[in-house]
């Protein structure tokens, strides 16, 4: 046996009359030649003489416990030999993340023993379970482990003066995988023209001490307006962005001289319209690998694969065509042939990796699946056949849907918001929304569920406000409304920070990104929130 | 779930990764609780352990060779 503090030291047995001098411990002591004493099997270190066991080491008098020995091996015979390989072959090995160990692996199961044990404890456990169900002991009992913060305050106001001089707007914000870096993309959202104006992607590291809100840590130039942005979910330095020209690019922020890693280029496969949403998709085949997905108003949703020369090639794709949208008996009012199917937003379900919800320019949301098989008619030539993913169409908004978000806590709930100023909370099981909230007379640009509280979501409005809604407090009006901009400058995008859950970043049309610190109301889950959420989700109308 | 004396789960109704996680952590906690009880009074021994958290209640019934762990949602 080895000494746990000095792994190279071998423990030796002491004289048999030596027992642990600590009170209540009757174990036989062993000597560690470096630290002098260690007791097994109770595992206690001894401090002093006769005091209580604790886990610190001690040196006792050498004459009593210490016994040093040394030894020398006999003559060791050696011979020298040389070897030369004549032919060689290259081979590569790659480890994959190992699967979770099986529950019953390595445990020799004695069924009759388990049965006897279960019979013994069954009564006690059932009695306790019943007591819990009827108990009122903990009603209204709440424990606060952390200091409660009552206010919402603006921690940082970040901007890039050069971009503001060009009157560029913040079109996307994203937090990185570690939650310490916020990136924002500059571009124009209200410009219908085909422009070749340069724009920027800026990152700030909020954990740096000398954070200068006017000077980003890294500024990356983009050849045209950047419309959307997404950080890689596990590698903290990769950002993907979708451009106005239809390209998708990936930058590596850890290489400031040449951050461009991959780009799609302008091939037959790339989007012909601005890319409004990029998303990193966990690969179904290789568990750790993620692929890039982009959605654009030309109706195509493409999944990209990285090639060696820095290009992105299409791995698979989906196309939404008006004739292939599933019809529902209740939505008779729409004229299908003329409804536009440009995709403006996309959100993947957190529970089922194949299911995603898409928001469309025509105003309705679609439930789609990556496992769909039916091919979509392709108007332009592409190298990869596109499939039609739509499965169910939901009741429409009266205007384009700008943002959809699937709930991280319930598999069927999702939010959608659009230009009619309404937010719909819908369930994937029915076409009519569960709750419709008229929040604003202007457009609503972004809606996001909170990553920690199942009943909270945030909405960015065209009036310059960020509304935080809490279904537990009120289902009619917002719990908190944060005024981001003084004049009515719309807030275009917002993101919660999943690692530091009290932070919320929002970007507006004046070119500033504000990082808000939320009050503790919004960062800690309440005891019965999941039940409330389940209740909301099950109020389906027939 | 049923866990043996070394902390290896034997029977479970939850998924694998959750089971392994709970089994490892609760086995250590039960041993610590047992040694605490015996330290205070060597004639005493642990019979049942209940941990109440915001979201649910965990109950552990210990034994010489096995542990029974039950997770219950509160009734409110």
Short mmCIF file of N, CA and C in Angstrom, two decimals, chain A residues 175-255:
data_model
loop_
_atom_site.label_atom_id
_atom_site.label_comp_id
_atom_site.label_asym_id
_atom_site.label_seq_id
_atom_site.Cartn_x
_atom_site.Cartn_y
_atom_site.Cartn_z
N UNK A 175 -22.84 35.03 -26.78
CA UNK A 175 -21.88 34.75 -25.73
C UNK A 175 -21.09 33.51 -26.11
N UNK A 176 -19.83 33.44 -25.67
CA UNK A 176 -19.06 32.27 -26.08
C UNK A 176 -19.29 31.11 -25.11
N UNK A 177 -18.60 30.01 -25.39
CA UNK A 177 -18.88 28.78 -24.64
C UNK A 177 -18.58 28.93 -23.15
N UNK A 178 -17.60 29.79 -22.79
CA UNK A 178 -17.27 29.92 -21.37
C UNK A 178 -18.04 31.04 -20.71
N UNK A 179 -18.79 31.81 -21.46
CA UNK A 179 -19.60 32.86 -20.85
C UNK A 179 -18.85 34.12 -20.50
N UNK A 180 -17.60 34.27 -20.94
CA UNK A 180 -16.86 35.46 -20.55
C UNK A 180 -16.69 36.45 -21.69
N UNK A 181 -16.93 36.02 -22.91
CA UNK A 181 -16.71 36.91 -24.05
C UNK A 181 -18.04 37.15 -24.73
N UNK A 182 -18.31 38.43 -25.03
CA UNK A 182 -19.53 38.72 -25.79
C UNK A 182 -19.10 39.29 -27.13
N UNK A 183 -19.73 38.82 -28.18
CA UNK A 183 -19.40 39.29 -29.52
C UNK A 183 -20.64 39.93 -30.11
N UNK A 184 -20.43 40.97 -30.91
CA UNK A 184 -21.57 41.56 -31.58
C UNK A 184 -21.23 41.78 -33.02
N UNK A 185 -22.23 41.74 -33.86
CA UNK A 185 -22.00 41.92 -35.29
C UNK A 185 -22.68 43.20 -35.71
N UNK A 186 -22.00 43.94 -36.57
CA UNK A 186 -22.56 45.19 -37.06
C UNK A 186 -23.07 45.00 -38.47
N UNK A 187 -24.15 45.64 -38.77
CA UNK A 187 -24.68 45.55 -40.13
C UNK A 187 -25.88 46.45 -40.23
N UNK A 188 -26.68 46.22 -41.24
CA UNK A 188 -27.89 47.01 -41.35
C UNK A 188 -29.08 46.07 -41.51
N UNK A 189 -30.12 46.33 -40.75
CA UNK A 189 -31.30 45.49 -40.88
C UNK A 189 -32.38 46.13 -41.72
N UNK A 190 -32.33 47.46 -41.85
CA UNK A 190 -33.43 48.09 -42.56
C UNK A 190 -33.04 48.51 -43.97
N UNK A 191 -32.01 47.87 -44.49
CA UNK A 191 -31.52 48.25 -45.80
C UNK A 191 -31.90 47.18 -46.80
N UNK A 192 -32.72 47.52 -47.77
CA UNK A 192 -33.15 46.49 -48.70
C UNK A 192 -32.20 46.28 -49.87
N UNK A 193 -31.25 47.17 -49.99
CA UNK A 193 -30.39 47.15 -51.17
C UNK A 193 -29.28 46.12 -51.08
N UNK A 194 -28.78 45.76 -52.23
CA UNK A 194 -27.61 44.87 -52.27
C UNK A 194 -26.38 45.73 -52.06
N UNK A 195 -25.80 45.67 -50.88
CA UNK A 195 -24.71 46.60 -50.60
C UNK A 195 -23.42 45.83 -50.39
N UNK A 196 -22.33 46.48 -50.70
CA UNK A 196 -21.03 45.86 -50.46
C UNK A 196 -20.30 46.62 -49.37
N UNK A 197 -21.06 47.20 -48.47
CA UNK A 197 -20.45 47.97 -47.40
C UNK A 197 -19.76 47.04 -46.42
N UNK A 198 -18.58 47.44 -46.00
CA UNK A 198 -17.86 46.60 -45.04
C UNK A 198 -18.52 46.70 -43.68
N UNK A 199 -18.43 45.64 -42.93
CA UNK A 199 -18.96 45.75 -41.57
C UNK A 199 -18.03 44.97 -40.63
N UNK A 200 -18.38 44.95 -39.36
CA UNK A 200 -17.45 44.45 -38.36
C UNK A 200 -18.10 43.46 -37.43
N UNK A 201 -17.25 42.64 -36.86
CA UNK A 201 -17.65 41.79 -35.74
C UNK A 201 -16.67 42.11 -34.62
N UNK A 202 -17.21 42.50 -33.47
CA UNK A 202 -16.34 42.92 -32.36
C UNK A 202 -16.55 42.00 -31.17
N UNK A 203 -15.46 41.70 -30.46
CA UNK A 203 -15.61 40.90 -29.25
C UNK A 203 -15.02 41.65 -28.08
N UNK A 204 -15.65 41.48 -26.92
CA UNK A 204 -15.13 42.04 -25.68
C UNK A 204 -15.04 40.91 -24.67
N UNK A 205 -13.94 40.86 -23.93
CA UNK A 205 -13.82 39.88 -22.87
C UNK A 205 -14.17 40.57 -21.56
N UNK A 206 -15.30 40.22 -20.98
CA UNK A 206 -15.79 40.96 -19.82
C UNK A 206 -15.02 40.63 -18.56
N UNK A 207 -14.22 39.56 -18.57
CA UNK A 207 -13.48 39.23 -17.36
C UNK A 207 -12.17 39.97 -17.28
N UNK A 208 -11.78 40.68 -18.34
CA UNK A 208 -10.51 41.42 -18.29
C UNK A 208 -10.66 42.61 -17.38
N UNK A 209 -9.60 42.91 -16.67
CA UNK A 209 -9.70 44.02 -15.73
C UNK A 209 -9.79 45.35 -16.41
N UNK A 210 -8.97 45.55 -17.42
CA UNK A 210 -9.00 46.87 -18.05
C UNK A 210 -9.88 46.80 -19.28
N UNK A 211 -11.16 46.62 -19.04
CA UNK A 211 -12.09 46.52 -20.15
C UNK A 211 -12.44 47.91 -20.62
N UNK A 212 -12.18 48.19 -21.89
CA UNK A 212 -12.49 49.51 -22.43
C UNK A 212 -13.75 49.38 -23.26
N UNK A 213 -14.85 49.98 -22.82
CA UNK A 213 -16.10 49.78 -23.55
C UNK A 213 -16.07 50.36 -24.96
N UNK A 214 -15.13 51.26 -25.24
CA UNK A 214 -15.11 51.82 -26.58
C UNK A 214 -14.15 51.09 -27.48
N UNK A 215 -13.37 50.19 -26.91
CA UNK A 215 -12.39 49.52 -27.75
C UNK A 215 -12.53 48.01 -27.59
N UNK A 216 -13.04 47.35 -28.61
CA UNK A 216 -13.21 45.91 -28.50
C UNK A 216 -11.85 45.19 -28.46
N UNK A 217 -11.84 44.02 -27.85
CA UNK A 217 -10.60 43.25 -27.80
C UNK A 217 -10.20 42.79 -29.19
N UNK A 218 -11.17 42.50 -30.00
CA UNK A 218 -10.85 42.01 -31.34
C UNK A 218 -11.89 42.56 -32.30
N UNK A 219 -11.44 43.11 -33.41
CA UNK A 219 -12.36 43.57 -34.45
C UNK A 219 -12.04 42.79 -35.71
N UNK A 220 -13.05 42.13 -36.24
CA UNK A 220 -12.85 41.37 -37.48
C UNK A 220 -13.61 42.07 -38.58
N UNK A 221 -12.96 42.26 -39.73
CA UNK A 221 -13.64 42.90 -40.85
C UNK A 221 -14.42 41.87 -41.64
N UNK A 222 -15.60 42.25 -42.04
CA UNK A 222 -16.41 41.35 -42.87
C UNK A 222 -16.69 42.03 -44.19
N UNK A 223 -16.71 41.27 -45.27
CA UNK A 223 -16.87 41.90 -46.58
C UNK A 223 -18.25 42.52 -46.83
N UNK A 224 -19.24 42.06 -46.10
CA UNK A 224 -20.54 42.72 -46.27
C UNK A 224 -21.24 42.68 -44.93
N UNK A 225 -22.45 43.23 -44.88
CA UNK A 225 -23.15 43.31 -43.59
C UNK A 225 -23.31 41.95 -42.96
N UNK A 226 -23.00 41.88 -41.68
CA UNK A 226 -23.19 40.62 -40.97
C UNK A 226 -24.59 40.62 -40.39
N UNK A 227 -25.37 39.60 -40.67
CA UNK A 227 -26.76 39.60 -40.22
C UNK A 227 -26.98 38.80 -38.95
N UNK A 228 -26.11 37.83 -38.70
CA UNK A 228 -26.33 37.00 -37.52
C UNK A 228 -25.02 36.39 -37.09
N UNK A 229 -24.98 35.88 -35.88
CA UNK A 229 -23.72 35.50 -35.24
C UNK A 229 -23.98 34.35 -34.30
N UNK A 230 -23.04 33.41 -34.22
CA UNK A 230 -23.20 32.36 -33.22
C UNK A 230 -21.83 31.84 -32.82
N UNK A 231 -21.58 31.76 -31.53
CA UNK A 231 -20.34 31.18 -31.03
C UNK A 231 -20.46 29.66 -31.03
N UNK A 232 -19.33 28.98 -31.19
CA UNK A 232 -19.31 27.52 -31.13
C UNK A 232 -19.65 27.07 -29.71
N UNK A 233 -20.47 26.02 -29.55
CA UNK A 233 -20.91 25.64 -28.20
C UNK A 233 -19.85 25.06 -27.29
N UNK A 234 -18.72 24.57 -27.85
CA UNK A 234 -17.72 24.05 -26.92
C UNK A 234 -16.33 24.64 -27.13
N UNK A 235 -16.03 25.15 -28.31
CA UNK A 235 -14.71 25.77 -28.51
C UNK A 235 -14.88 27.27 -28.35
N UNK A 236 -14.25 27.85 -27.34
CA UNK A 236 -14.57 29.24 -27.01
C UNK A 236 -14.09 30.27 -28.01
N UNK A 237 -13.35 29.90 -29.05
CA UNK A 237 -12.86 30.97 -29.91
C UNK A 237 -13.46 30.97 -31.30
N UNK A 238 -14.32 30.02 -31.63
CA UNK A 238 -14.86 30.00 -32.99
C UNK A 238 -16.18 30.74 -33.06
N UNK A 239 -16.32 31.64 -34.03
CA UNK A 239 -17.60 32.31 -34.26
C UNK A 239 -18.03 32.05 -35.68
N UNK A 240 -19.31 31.76 -35.86
CA UNK A 240 -19.86 31.65 -37.21
C UNK A 240 -20.75 32.85 -37.45
N UNK A 241 -20.76 33.33 -38.68
CA UNK A 241 -21.60 34.49 -38.98
C UNK A 241 -22.22 34.32 -40.34
N UNK A 242 -23.41 34.87 -40.50
CA UNK A 242 -24.08 34.86 -41.80
C UNK A 242 -24.07 36.26 -42.36
N UNK A 243 -23.74 36.37 -43.64
CA UNK A 243 -23.58 37.70 -44.23
C UNK A 243 -24.77 38.05 -45.11
N UNK A 244 -24.85 39.35 -45.43
CA UNK A 244 -25.91 39.84 -46.30
C UNK A 244 -25.77 39.25 -47.69
N UNK A 245 -24.56 38.94 -48.10
CA UNK A 245 -24.36 38.42 -49.46
C UNK A 245 -24.73 36.95 -49.58
N UNK A 246 -25.13 36.32 -48.49
CA UNK A 246 -25.51 34.91 -48.56
C UNK A 246 -24.41 33.96 -48.16
N UNK A 247 -23.25 34.52 -47.84
CA UNK A 247 -22.15 33.66 -47.42
C UNK A 247 -22.24 33.36 -45.95
N UNK A 248 -21.59 32.27 -45.57
CA UNK A 248 -21.43 31.95 -44.16
C UNK A 248 -19.94 31.82 -43.89
N UNK A 249 -19.46 32.46 -42.84
CA UNK A 249 -18.02 32.39 -42.56
C UNK A 249 -17.83 31.98 -41.10
N UNK A 250 -16.68 31.38 -40.84
CA UNK A 250 -16.30 31.01 -39.49
C UNK A 250 -14.96 31.66 -39.19
N UNK A 251 -14.90 32.41 -38.08
CA UNK A 251 -13.65 33.05 -37.68
C UNK A 251 -13.13 32.39 -36.42
N UNK A 252 -11.80 32.42 -36.28
CA UNK A 252 -11.18 31.92 -35.06
C UNK A 252 -10.60 33.12 -34.33
N UNK A 253 -11.20 33.49 -33.19
CA UNK A 253 -10.76 34.71 -32.54
C UNK A 253 -9.44 34.56 -31.81
N UNK A 254 -8.93 33.34 -31.73
CA UNK A 254 -7.63 33.22 -31.07
C UNK A 254 -6.48 33.53 -32.02
N UNK A 255 -6.79 33.80 -33.29
CA UNK A 255 -5.73 34.18 -34.23
C UNK A 255 -6.02 35.58 -34.74
#
